[in-house]
């Protein structure tokens, strides 16, 4: 009986070890966003007058980077790896925050870089209007500042002959689209876009033009189209592809714009 008891104990221990291993494997395979769906409200870019905050939900937690342009020749960056606290609905980093000060030349190139500390802590929360608050325990660098949500539309996208460039400019997005109709004709749109937080879309207004080139690539003519202006709506599908809809005269149905890859351009 003693031998049987020992064998039973060993069997139970082995089973427990396999069970723990399986649970750990399941946890590793489970996306952080799936475990903490309420945390995704923080997964965006946020801005104030002189600061942009990039907040990404990644495997194992969040990556938050705060970039402040102090002057033309100085940039300050704080980096955190916070976790979502479901009870307080906040992002919390207790010990892994860092601060780096960079000196830049007039063209934005880094001349020198100094990491001042790597033991900072911070809490990110939302106010009643859905704006981001940054409570920096080390220096209180975010005191009195709120950050507006602007989505994450910046980038260079392409689909066949059409390319879309979207950039952030102070308080709005700039949108530039070029669509090659043929080797000698392109259609261009220049727009100003505003983020719609409720729909997670970028809504833009602007102008369209048609440009014709000669055999040497020189501009022959530029014709302004849609004198009353045109509009567009940009959004993302479930796979992260950019969708362009709502522009009269542009047949974009079924088009999905992916991050720019020169090798995908067709002749």
PDB file of C-alpha atoms in Angstrom:
ATOM      1  CA  UNK A   1       0.000   0.000   0.000  1.00  0.00           C
ATOM      2  CA  UNK A   2       2.873   2.366   0.755  1.00  0.00           C
ATOM      3  CA  UNK A   3       4.317   1.794  -2.717  1.00  0.00           C
ATOM      4  CA  UNK A   4       0.937   2.340  -4.310  1.00  0.00           C
ATOM      5  CA  UNK A   5       0.484   5.556  -2.335  1.00  0.00           C
ATOM      6  CA  UNK A   6       3.850   6.864  -3.510  1.00  0.00           C
ATOM      7  CA  UNK A   7       3.028   6.008  -7.120  1.00  0.00           C
ATOM      8  CA  UNK A   8      -0.310   7.778  -6.821  1.00  0.00           C
ATOM      9  CA  UNK A   9       1.363  10.859  -5.365  1.00  0.00           C
ATOM     10  CA  UNK A  10       3.953  10.951  -8.150  1.00  0.00           C
ATOM     11  CA  UNK A  11       1.208  10.530 -10.760  1.00  0.00           C
ATOM     12  CA  UNK A  12      -0.786  13.415  -9.271  1.00  0.00           C
ATOM     13  CA  UNK A  13       2.303  15.634  -9.189  1.00  0.00           C
ATOM     14  CA  UNK A  14       3.107  14.891 -12.828  1.00  0.00           C
ATOM     15  CA  UNK A  15      -0.500  15.598 -13.805  1.00  0.00           C
ATOM     16  CA  UNK A  16      -0.392  18.880 -11.904  1.00  0.00           C
ATOM     17  CA  UNK A  17       2.837  19.886 -13.649  1.00  0.00           C
ATOM     18  CA  UNK A  18       1.356  19.157 -17.080  1.00  0.00           C
ATOM     19  CA  UNK A  19      -1.781  21.076 -16.134  1.00  0.00           C
ATOM     20  CA  UNK A  20       0.252  24.124 -15.083  1.00  0.00           C
ATOM     21  CA  UNK A  21       2.333  23.915 -18.249  1.00  0.00           C
ATOM     22  CA  UNK A  22      -0.801  23.727 -20.384  1.00  0.00           C
ATOM     23  CA  UNK A  23      -2.314  26.703 -18.553  1.00  0.00           C
ATOM     24  CA  UNK A  24       0.874  28.719 -19.042  1.00  0.00           C
ATOM     25  CA  UNK A  25       0.913  27.830 -22.741  1.00  0.00           C
ATOM     26  CA  UNK A  26      -2.729  28.861 -23.131  1.00  0.00           C
ATOM     27  CA  UNK A  27      -1.992  32.163 -21.373  1.00  0.00           C
ATOM     28  CA  UNK A  28       0.995  32.829 -23.648  1.00  0.00           C
ATOM     29  CA  UNK A  29      -1.090  32.088 -26.724  1.00  0.00           C
ATOM     30  CA  UNK A  30      -3.882  34.399 -25.576  1.00  0.00           C
ATOM     31  CA  UNK A  31      -3.563  37.940 -26.876  1.00  0.00           C
ATOM     32  CA  UNK A  32      -3.333  40.640 -24.194  1.00  0.00           C
ATOM     33  CA  UNK A  33      -6.211  42.511 -25.818  1.00  0.00           C
ATOM     34  CA  UNK A  34      -8.398  39.411 -25.576  1.00  0.00           C
ATOM     35  CA  UNK A  35      -7.631  39.098 -21.878  1.00  0.00           C
ATOM     36  CA  UNK A  36      -8.212  42.827 -21.299  1.00  0.00           C
ATOM     37  CA  UNK A  37     -10.654  44.099 -23.944  1.00  0.00           C
ATOM     38  CA  UNK A  38     -11.469  47.228 -21.929  1.00  0.00           C
ATOM     39  CA  UNK A  39      -7.830  48.302 -22.203  1.00  0.00           C
ATOM     40  CA  UNK A  40      -8.165  48.957 -25.932  1.00  0.00           C
ATOM     41  CA  UNK A  41      -9.633  52.385 -25.253  1.00  0.00           C
ATOM     42  CA  UNK A  42      -6.006  53.402 -24.615  1.00  0.00           C
ATOM     43  CA  UNK A  43      -4.668  51.909 -27.854  1.00  0.00           C
ATOM     44  CA  UNK A  44      -4.228  55.084 -29.919  1.00  0.00           C
ATOM     45  CA  UNK A  45      -2.162  58.198 -30.464  1.00  0.00           C
ATOM     46  CA  UNK A  46      -2.902  61.209 -28.255  1.00  0.00           C
ATOM     47  CA  UNK A  47      -1.796  64.851 -28.590  1.00  0.00           C
ATOM     48  CA  UNK A  48      -1.481  68.148 -26.765  1.00  0.00           C
ATOM     49  CA  UNK A  49       0.117  71.382 -27.981  1.00  0.00           C
ATOM     50  CA  UNK A  50       3.728  70.156 -27.829  1.00  0.00           C
ATOM     51  CA  UNK A  51       3.435  66.466 -27.024  1.00  0.00           C
ATOM     52  CA  UNK A  52       2.365  63.250 -28.750  1.00  0.00           C
ATOM     53  CA  UNK A  53       1.734  60.025 -26.864  1.00  0.00           C
ATOM     54  CA  UNK A  54       1.922  56.721 -28.721  1.00  0.00           C
ATOM     55  CA  UNK A  55       0.097  53.986 -26.807  1.00  0.00           C
ATOM     56  CA  UNK A  56       0.226  50.445 -28.233  1.00  0.00           C
ATOM     57  CA  UNK A  57      -1.361  47.272 -26.906  1.00  0.00           C
ATOM     58  CA  UNK A  58       1.221  44.515 -27.406  1.00  0.00           C
ATOM     59  CA  UNK A  59       1.752  40.928 -26.306  1.00  0.00           C
ATOM     60  CA  UNK A  60       2.146  41.033 -22.537  1.00  0.00           C
ATOM     61  CA  UNK A  61       0.976  44.604 -21.993  1.00  0.00           C
ATOM     62  CA  UNK A  62       1.238  48.139 -23.342  1.00  0.00           C
ATOM     63  CA  UNK A  63       4.068  50.196 -24.764  1.00  0.00           C
ATOM     64  CA  UNK A  64       3.607  53.925 -24.152  1.00  0.00           C
ATOM     65  CA  UNK A  65       5.991  56.530 -25.569  1.00  0.00           C
ATOM     66  CA  UNK A  66       5.613  60.210 -24.694  1.00  0.00           C
ATOM     67  CA  UNK A  67       7.428  62.579 -27.075  1.00  0.00           C
ATOM     68  CA  UNK A  68       7.641  66.267 -26.182  1.00  0.00           C
ATOM     69  CA  UNK A  69       9.234  68.834 -28.464  1.00  0.00           C
ATOM     70  CA  UNK A  70      10.548  71.241 -25.850  1.00  0.00           C
ATOM     71  CA  UNK A  71      12.254  73.520 -28.388  1.00  0.00           C
ATOM     72  CA  UNK A  72      13.345  73.299 -32.008  1.00  0.00           C
ATOM     73  CA  UNK A  73      16.625  71.743 -30.876  1.00  0.00           C
ATOM     74  CA  UNK A  74      15.487  69.628 -27.930  1.00  0.00           C
ATOM     75  CA  UNK A  75      13.260  66.562 -27.718  1.00  0.00           C
ATOM     76  CA  UNK A  76      12.296  64.729 -24.520  1.00  0.00           C
ATOM     77  CA  UNK A  77      11.069  61.134 -24.610  1.00  0.00           C
ATOM     78  CA  UNK A  78       9.516  59.109 -21.804  1.00  0.00           C
ATOM     79  CA  UNK A  79       8.943  55.381 -22.278  1.00  0.00           C
ATOM     80  CA  UNK A  80       6.740  53.116 -20.162  1.00  0.00           C
ATOM     81  CA  UNK A  81       5.598  49.481 -20.160  1.00  0.00           C
ATOM     82  CA  UNK A  82       2.315  49.694 -18.228  1.00  0.00           C
ATOM     83  CA  UNK A  83      -0.275  47.028 -17.532  1.00  0.00           C
ATOM     84  CA  UNK A  84      -4.022  47.527 -17.481  1.00  0.00           C
ATOM     85  CA  UNK A  85      -5.621  47.666 -14.019  1.00  0.00           C
ATOM     86  CA  UNK A  86      -9.178  46.405 -14.488  1.00  0.00           C
ATOM     87  CA  UNK A  87     -10.316  47.727 -11.089  1.00  0.00           C
ATOM     88  CA  UNK A  88      -9.275  51.334 -11.732  1.00  0.00           C
ATOM     89  CA  UNK A  89      -9.448  51.078 -15.547  1.00  0.00           C
ATOM     90  CA  UNK A  90      -6.027  52.698 -15.801  1.00  0.00           C
ATOM     91  CA  UNK A  91      -2.617  51.862 -17.268  1.00  0.00           C
ATOM     92  CA  UNK A  92       0.017  51.517 -14.550  1.00  0.00           C
ATOM     93  CA  UNK A  93       3.817  51.285 -14.754  1.00  0.00           C
ATOM     94  CA  UNK A  94       5.321  51.001 -11.267  1.00  0.00           C
ATOM     95  CA  UNK A  95       9.040  50.875 -12.059  1.00  0.00           C
ATOM     96  CA  UNK A  96      10.065  50.660 -15.709  1.00  0.00           C
ATOM     97  CA  UNK A  97       9.700  54.268 -16.927  1.00  0.00           C
ATOM     98  CA  UNK A  98      12.636  56.033 -18.557  1.00  0.00           C
ATOM     99  CA  UNK A  99      13.389  59.589 -19.637  1.00  0.00           C
ATOM    100  CA  UNK A 100      15.757  60.580 -22.452  1.00  0.00           C
ATOM    101  CA  UNK A 101      16.716  64.089 -23.553  1.00  0.00           C
ATOM    102  CA  UNK A 102      17.991  64.551 -27.109  1.00  0.00           C
ATOM    103  CA  UNK A 103      19.722  67.551 -28.677  1.00  0.00           C
ATOM    104  CA  UNK A 104      18.817  68.072 -32.343  1.00  0.00           C
ATOM    105  CA  UNK A 105      20.201  70.086 -35.200  1.00  0.00           C
ATOM    106  CA  UNK A 106      17.957  72.391 -37.242  1.00  0.00           C
ATOM    107  CA  UNK A 107      17.008  69.461 -39.494  1.00  0.00           C
ATOM    108  CA  UNK A 108      15.869  67.186 -36.672  1.00  0.00           C
ATOM    109  CA  UNK A 109      18.957  64.970 -36.638  1.00  0.00           C
ATOM    110  CA  UNK A 110      20.098  63.769 -33.187  1.00  0.00           C
ATOM    111  CA  UNK A 111      23.356  65.379 -32.048  1.00  0.00           C
ATOM    112  CA  UNK A 112      23.438  63.940 -28.533  1.00  0.00           C
ATOM    113  CA  UNK A 113      21.294  61.781 -26.284  1.00  0.00           C
ATOM    114  CA  UNK A 114      21.199  61.454 -22.496  1.00  0.00           C
ATOM    115  CA  UNK A 115      19.031  58.996 -20.538  1.00  0.00           C
ATOM    116  CA  UNK A 116      18.325  60.711 -17.222  1.00  0.00           C
ATOM    117  CA  UNK A 117      16.646  57.792 -15.442  1.00  0.00           C
ATOM    118  CA  UNK A 118      15.176  54.340 -15.987  1.00  0.00           C
ATOM    119  CA  UNK A 119      13.209  53.819 -12.768  1.00  0.00           C
ATOM    120  CA  UNK A 120      10.229  56.081 -13.374  1.00  0.00           C
ATOM    121  CA  UNK A 121       6.563  55.275 -12.764  1.00  0.00           C
ATOM    122  CA  UNK A 122       3.317  56.631 -14.164  1.00  0.00           C
ATOM    123  CA  UNK A 123      -0.428  56.128 -14.330  1.00  0.00           C
ATOM    124  CA  UNK A 124      -2.484  56.852 -17.447  1.00  0.00           C
ATOM    125  CA  UNK A 125      -6.217  57.433 -17.081  1.00  0.00           C
ATOM    126  CA  UNK A 126      -9.162  59.011 -18.922  1.00  0.00           C
ATOM    127  CA  UNK A 127     -11.230  61.983 -17.823  1.00  0.00           C
ATOM    128  CA  UNK A 128     -15.005  62.304 -18.221  1.00  0.00           C
ATOM    129  CA  UNK A 129     -14.577  63.575 -21.811  1.00  0.00           C
ATOM    130  CA  UNK A 130     -12.387  60.636 -22.832  1.00  0.00           C
ATOM    131  CA  UNK A 131      -9.155  62.633 -22.848  1.00  0.00           C
ATOM    132  CA  UNK A 132      -5.928  61.016 -21.677  1.00  0.00           C
ATOM    133  CA  UNK A 133      -4.299  62.068 -18.396  1.00  0.00           C
ATOM    134  CA  UNK A 134      -0.641  61.303 -17.632  1.00  0.00           C
ATOM    135  CA  UNK A 135       0.323  61.194 -13.948  1.00  0.00           C
ATOM    136  CA  UNK A 136       4.116  61.025 -13.891  1.00  0.00           C
ATOM    137  CA  UNK A 137       5.268  60.124 -10.361  1.00  0.00           C
ATOM    138  CA  UNK A 138       8.893  61.117 -10.986  1.00  0.00           C
ATOM    139  CA  UNK A 139       8.499  64.738 -12.116  1.00  0.00           C
ATOM    140  CA  UNK A 140       4.743  65.240 -12.613  1.00  0.00           C
ATOM    141  CA  UNK A 141       5.613  66.133 -16.214  1.00  0.00           C
ATOM    142  CA  UNK A 142       2.012  65.725 -17.374  1.00  0.00           C
ATOM    143  CA  UNK A 143       0.438  67.933 -14.684  1.00  0.00           C
ATOM    144  CA  UNK A 144      -2.453  70.070 -15.894  1.00  0.00           C
ATOM    145  CA  UNK A 145      -2.345  68.693 -19.459  1.00  0.00           C
ATOM    146  CA  UNK A 146      -5.006  66.666 -21.258  1.00  0.00           C
ATOM    147  CA  UNK A 147      -4.360  64.700 -24.440  1.00  0.00           C
ATOM    148  CA  UNK A 148      -6.858  64.343 -27.267  1.00  0.00           C
ATOM    149  CA  UNK A 149      -7.351  60.994 -28.986  1.00  0.00           C
ATOM    150  CA  UNK A 150      -6.475  61.096 -32.709  1.00  0.00           C
ATOM    151  CA  UNK A 151      -6.441  57.430 -33.721  1.00  0.00           C
ATOM    152  CA  UNK A 152      -3.465  56.046 -35.571  1.00  0.00           C
ATOM    153  CA  UNK A 153      -3.709  57.025 -39.249  1.00  0.00           C
ATOM    154  CA  UNK A 154      -0.207  58.350 -39.916  1.00  0.00           C
ATOM    155  CA  UNK A 155       1.585  56.386 -42.589  1.00  0.00           C
ATOM    156  CA  UNK A 156       2.200  55.669 -46.261  1.00  0.00           C
ATOM    157  CA  UNK A 157      -0.259  53.217 -47.847  1.00  0.00           C
ATOM    158  CA  UNK A 158      -0.706  51.750 -51.302  1.00  0.00           C
ATOM    159  CA  UNK A 159      -3.113  49.705 -53.380  1.00  0.00           C
ATOM    160  CA  UNK A 160      -2.076  48.954 -56.951  1.00  0.00           C
ATOM    161  CA  UNK A 161      -1.397  52.334 -58.657  1.00  0.00           C
ATOM    162  CA  UNK A 162      -2.827  54.449 -55.833  1.00  0.00           C
ATOM    163  CA  UNK A 163      -0.856  55.721 -52.838  1.00  0.00           C
ATOM    164  CA  UNK A 164      -2.028  57.555 -49.728  1.00  0.00           C
ATOM    165  CA  UNK A 165       0.215  59.555 -47.394  1.00  0.00           C
ATOM    166  CA  UNK A 166      -1.253  60.675 -44.065  1.00  0.00           C
ATOM    167  CA  UNK A 167       0.625  62.816 -41.550  1.00  0.00           C
ATOM    168  CA  UNK A 168      -0.234  64.698 -38.355  1.00  0.00           C
ATOM    169  CA  UNK A 169       0.150  68.489 -38.475  1.00  0.00           C
ATOM    170  CA  UNK A 170      -0.434  70.336 -35.155  1.00  0.00           C
ATOM    171  CA  UNK A 171      -4.223  69.930 -34.881  1.00  0.00           C
ATOM    172  CA  UNK A 172      -5.283  67.943 -37.956  1.00  0.00           C
ATOM    173  CA  UNK A 173      -4.227  65.257 -40.398  1.00  0.00           C
ATOM    174  CA  UNK A 174      -2.822  66.094 -43.800  1.00  0.00           C
ATOM    175  CA  UNK A 175      -3.862  63.646 -46.527  1.00  0.00           C
ATOM    176  CA  UNK A 176      -2.217  63.366 -49.932  1.00  0.00           C
ATOM    177  CA  UNK A 177      -3.387  60.828 -52.516  1.00  0.00           C
ATOM    178  CA  UNK A 178      -1.901  60.104 -55.921  1.00  0.00           C
ATOM    179  CA  UNK A 179      -3.535  57.670 -58.314  1.00  0.00           C
ATOM    180  CA  UNK A 180      -1.741  56.790 -61.529  1.00  0.00           C
ATOM    181  CA  UNK A 181      -4.394  56.473 -64.228  1.00  0.00           C
ATOM    182  CA  UNK A 182      -1.756  55.747 -66.861  1.00  0.00           C
ATOM    183  CA  UNK A 183       1.910  56.381 -67.550  1.00  0.00           C
ATOM    184  CA  UNK A 184       1.090  59.982 -68.505  1.00  0.00           C
ATOM    185  CA  UNK A 185      -1.845  60.926 -66.222  1.00  0.00           C
ATOM    186  CA  UNK A 186      -2.260  61.027 -62.447  1.00  0.00           C
ATOM    187  CA  UNK A 187      -5.114  62.152 -60.233  1.00  0.00           C
ATOM    188  CA  UNK A 188      -4.193  63.883 -56.981  1.00  0.00           C
ATOM    189  CA  UNK A 189      -6.133  64.761 -53.844  1.00  0.00           C
ATOM    190  CA  UNK A 190      -4.918  67.126 -51.120  1.00  0.00           C
ATOM    191  CA  UNK A 191      -7.128  67.048 -48.018  1.00  0.00           C
ATOM    192  CA  UNK A 192      -7.361  68.080 -44.389  1.00  0.00           C
ATOM    193  CA  UNK A 193      -8.631  65.367 -42.066  1.00  0.00           C
ATOM    194  CA  UNK A 194     -10.250  65.374 -38.620  1.00  0.00           C
ATOM    195  CA  UNK A 195     -10.451  62.271 -36.410  1.00  0.00           C
ATOM    196  CA  UNK A 196     -13.938  61.062 -35.458  1.00  0.00           C
ATOM    197  CA  UNK A 197     -13.440  59.344 -32.111  1.00  0.00           C
ATOM    198  CA  UNK A 198     -16.936  57.856 -31.954  1.00  0.00           C
ATOM    199  CA  UNK A 199     -16.529  56.059 -35.293  1.00  0.00           C
ATOM    200  CA  UNK A 200     -12.717  55.666 -35.241  1.00  0.00           C
ATOM    201  CA  UNK A 201     -12.553  57.215 -38.708  1.00  0.00           C
ATOM    202  CA  UNK A 202     -10.665  60.023 -40.402  1.00  0.00           C
ATOM    203  CA  UNK A 203     -13.005  62.460 -42.185  1.00  0.00           C
ATOM    204  CA  UNK A 204     -11.344  64.668 -44.775  1.00  0.00           C
ATOM    205  CA  UNK A 205     -12.161  67.598 -47.064  1.00  0.00           C
ATOM    206  CA  UNK A 206     -10.045  68.935 -49.920  1.00  0.00           C
ATOM    207  CA  UNK A 207      -9.471  69.326 -53.628  1.00  0.00           C
ATOM    208  CA  UNK A 208      -8.753  67.037 -56.582  1.00  0.00           C
ATOM    209  CA  UNK A 209      -6.592  67.686 -59.631  1.00  0.00           C
ATOM    210  CA  UNK A 210      -5.556  65.921 -62.833  1.00  0.00           C
ATOM    211  CA  UNK A 211      -1.926  66.129 -63.979  1.00  0.00           C
ATOM    212  CA  UNK A 212      -0.655  65.178 -67.418  1.00  0.00           C
ATOM    213  CA  UNK A 213       3.017  64.404 -68.157  1.00  0.00           C
ATOM    214  CA  UNK A 214       5.030  64.137 -71.362  1.00  0.00           C
ATOM    215  CA  UNK A 215       7.294  61.231 -72.321  1.00  0.00           C
ATOM    216  CA  UNK A 216      10.144  62.719 -70.257  1.00  0.00           C
ATOM    217  CA  UNK A 217       8.042  62.929 -67.108  1.00  0.00           C
ATOM    218  CA  UNK A 218       7.672  66.710 -67.339  1.00  0.00           C
ATOM    219  CA  UNK A 219       4.328  68.270 -66.371  1.00  0.00           C
ATOM    220  CA  UNK A 220       2.291  69.279 -69.400  1.00  0.00           C
ATOM    221  CA  UNK A 221      -0.850  70.481 -67.640  1.00  0.00           C
ATOM    222  CA  UNK A 222      -2.638  70.554 -64.292  1.00  0.00           C
ATOM    223  CA  UNK A 223      -6.425  70.753 -64.166  1.00  0.00           C
ATOM    224  CA  UNK A 224      -8.366  71.431 -60.970  1.00  0.00           C
ATOM    225  CA  UNK A 225     -11.401  69.192 -60.633  1.00  0.00           C
ATOM    226  CA  UNK A 226     -14.423  69.406 -58.327  1.00  0.00           C
ATOM    227  CA  UNK A 227     -14.253  73.169 -57.803  1.00  0.00           C
ATOM    228  CA  UNK A 228     -16.639  72.887 -54.867  1.00  0.00           C
ATOM    229  CA  UNK A 229     -14.271  70.466 -53.154  1.00  0.00           C
ATOM    230  CA  UNK A 230     -14.510  66.798 -52.313  1.00  0.00           C
ATOM    231  CA  UNK A 231     -14.689  64.646 -49.203  1.00  0.00           C
ATOM    232  CA  UNK A 232     -13.396  61.271 -48.054  1.00  0.00           C
ATOM    233  CA  UNK A 233     -13.643  58.915 -45.099  1.00  0.00           C
ATOM    234  CA  UNK A 234     -10.767  56.674 -44.044  1.00  0.00           C
ATOM    235  CA  UNK A 235     -11.047  53.685 -41.723  1.00  0.00           C
ATOM    236  CA  UNK A 236      -9.344  50.373 -41.001  1.00  0.00           C
ATOM    237  CA  UNK A 237     -10.663  46.863 -41.583  1.00  0.00           C
ATOM    238  CA  UNK A 238     -10.129  43.971 -39.162  1.00  0.00           C
ATOM    239  CA  UNK A 239      -6.792  43.122 -40.778  1.00  0.00           C
ATOM    240  CA  UNK A 240      -5.409  46.643 -40.402  1.00  0.00           C
ATOM    241  CA  UNK A 241      -5.912  47.617 -44.046  1.00  0.00           C
ATOM    242  CA  UNK A 242      -6.842  51.228 -44.766  1.00  0.00           C
ATOM    243  CA  UNK A 243     -10.166  51.803 -46.532  1.00  0.00           C
ATOM    244  CA  UNK A 244     -10.981  54.934 -48.568  1.00  0.00           C
ATOM    245  CA  UNK A 245     -14.655  55.700 -49.143  1.00  0.00           C
ATOM    246  CA  UNK A 246     -16.977  58.587 -49.827  1.00  0.00           C
ATOM    247  CA  UNK A 247     -15.114  60.415 -52.593  1.00  0.00           C
ATOM    248  CA  UNK A 248     -17.331  61.175 -55.578  1.00  0.00           C
ATOM    249  CA  UNK A 249     -15.802  60.048 -58.865  1.00  0.00           C
ATOM    250  CA  UNK A 250     -13.237  57.755 -57.240  1.00  0.00           C
ATOM    251  CA  UNK A 251     -14.220  54.112 -57.539  1.00  0.00           C
ATOM    252  CA  UNK A 252     -12.520  52.738 -54.413  1.00  0.00           C
ATOM    253  CA  UNK A 253     -14.909  49.878 -53.697  1.00  0.00           C
ATOM    254  CA  UNK A 254     -12.990  46.741 -52.818  1.00  0.00           C
ATOM    255  CA  UNK A 255      -9.660  48.570 -52.511  1.00  0.00           C
ATOM    256  CA  UNK A 256      -7.591  47.907 -49.399  1.00  0.00           C
ATOM    257  CA  UNK A 257      -4.525  50.071 -48.797  1.00  0.00           C
ATOM    258  CA  UNK A 258      -1.650  48.395 -46.987  1.00  0.00           C
ATOM    259  CA  UNK A 259       1.594  49.926 -45.633  1.00  0.00           C
ATOM    260  CA  UNK A 260       3.734  51.084 -48.548  1.00  0.00           C
ATOM    261  CA  UNK A 261       5.902  48.523 -50.298  1.00  0.00           C
ATOM    262  CA  UNK A 262       7.609  49.661 -53.544  1.00  0.00           C
ATOM    263  CA  UNK A 263       7.811  46.049 -54.733  1.00  0.00           C
ATOM    264  CA  UNK A 264       4.016  45.863 -54.917  1.00  0.00           C
ATOM    265  CA  UNK A 265       3.643  48.698 -57.447  1.00  0.00           C
ATOM    266  CA  UNK A 266       2.500  47.445 -60.839  1.00  0.00           C
ATOM    267  CA  UNK A 267       3.439  48.985 -64.182  1.00  0.00           C
TER     268      UNK A 267
END
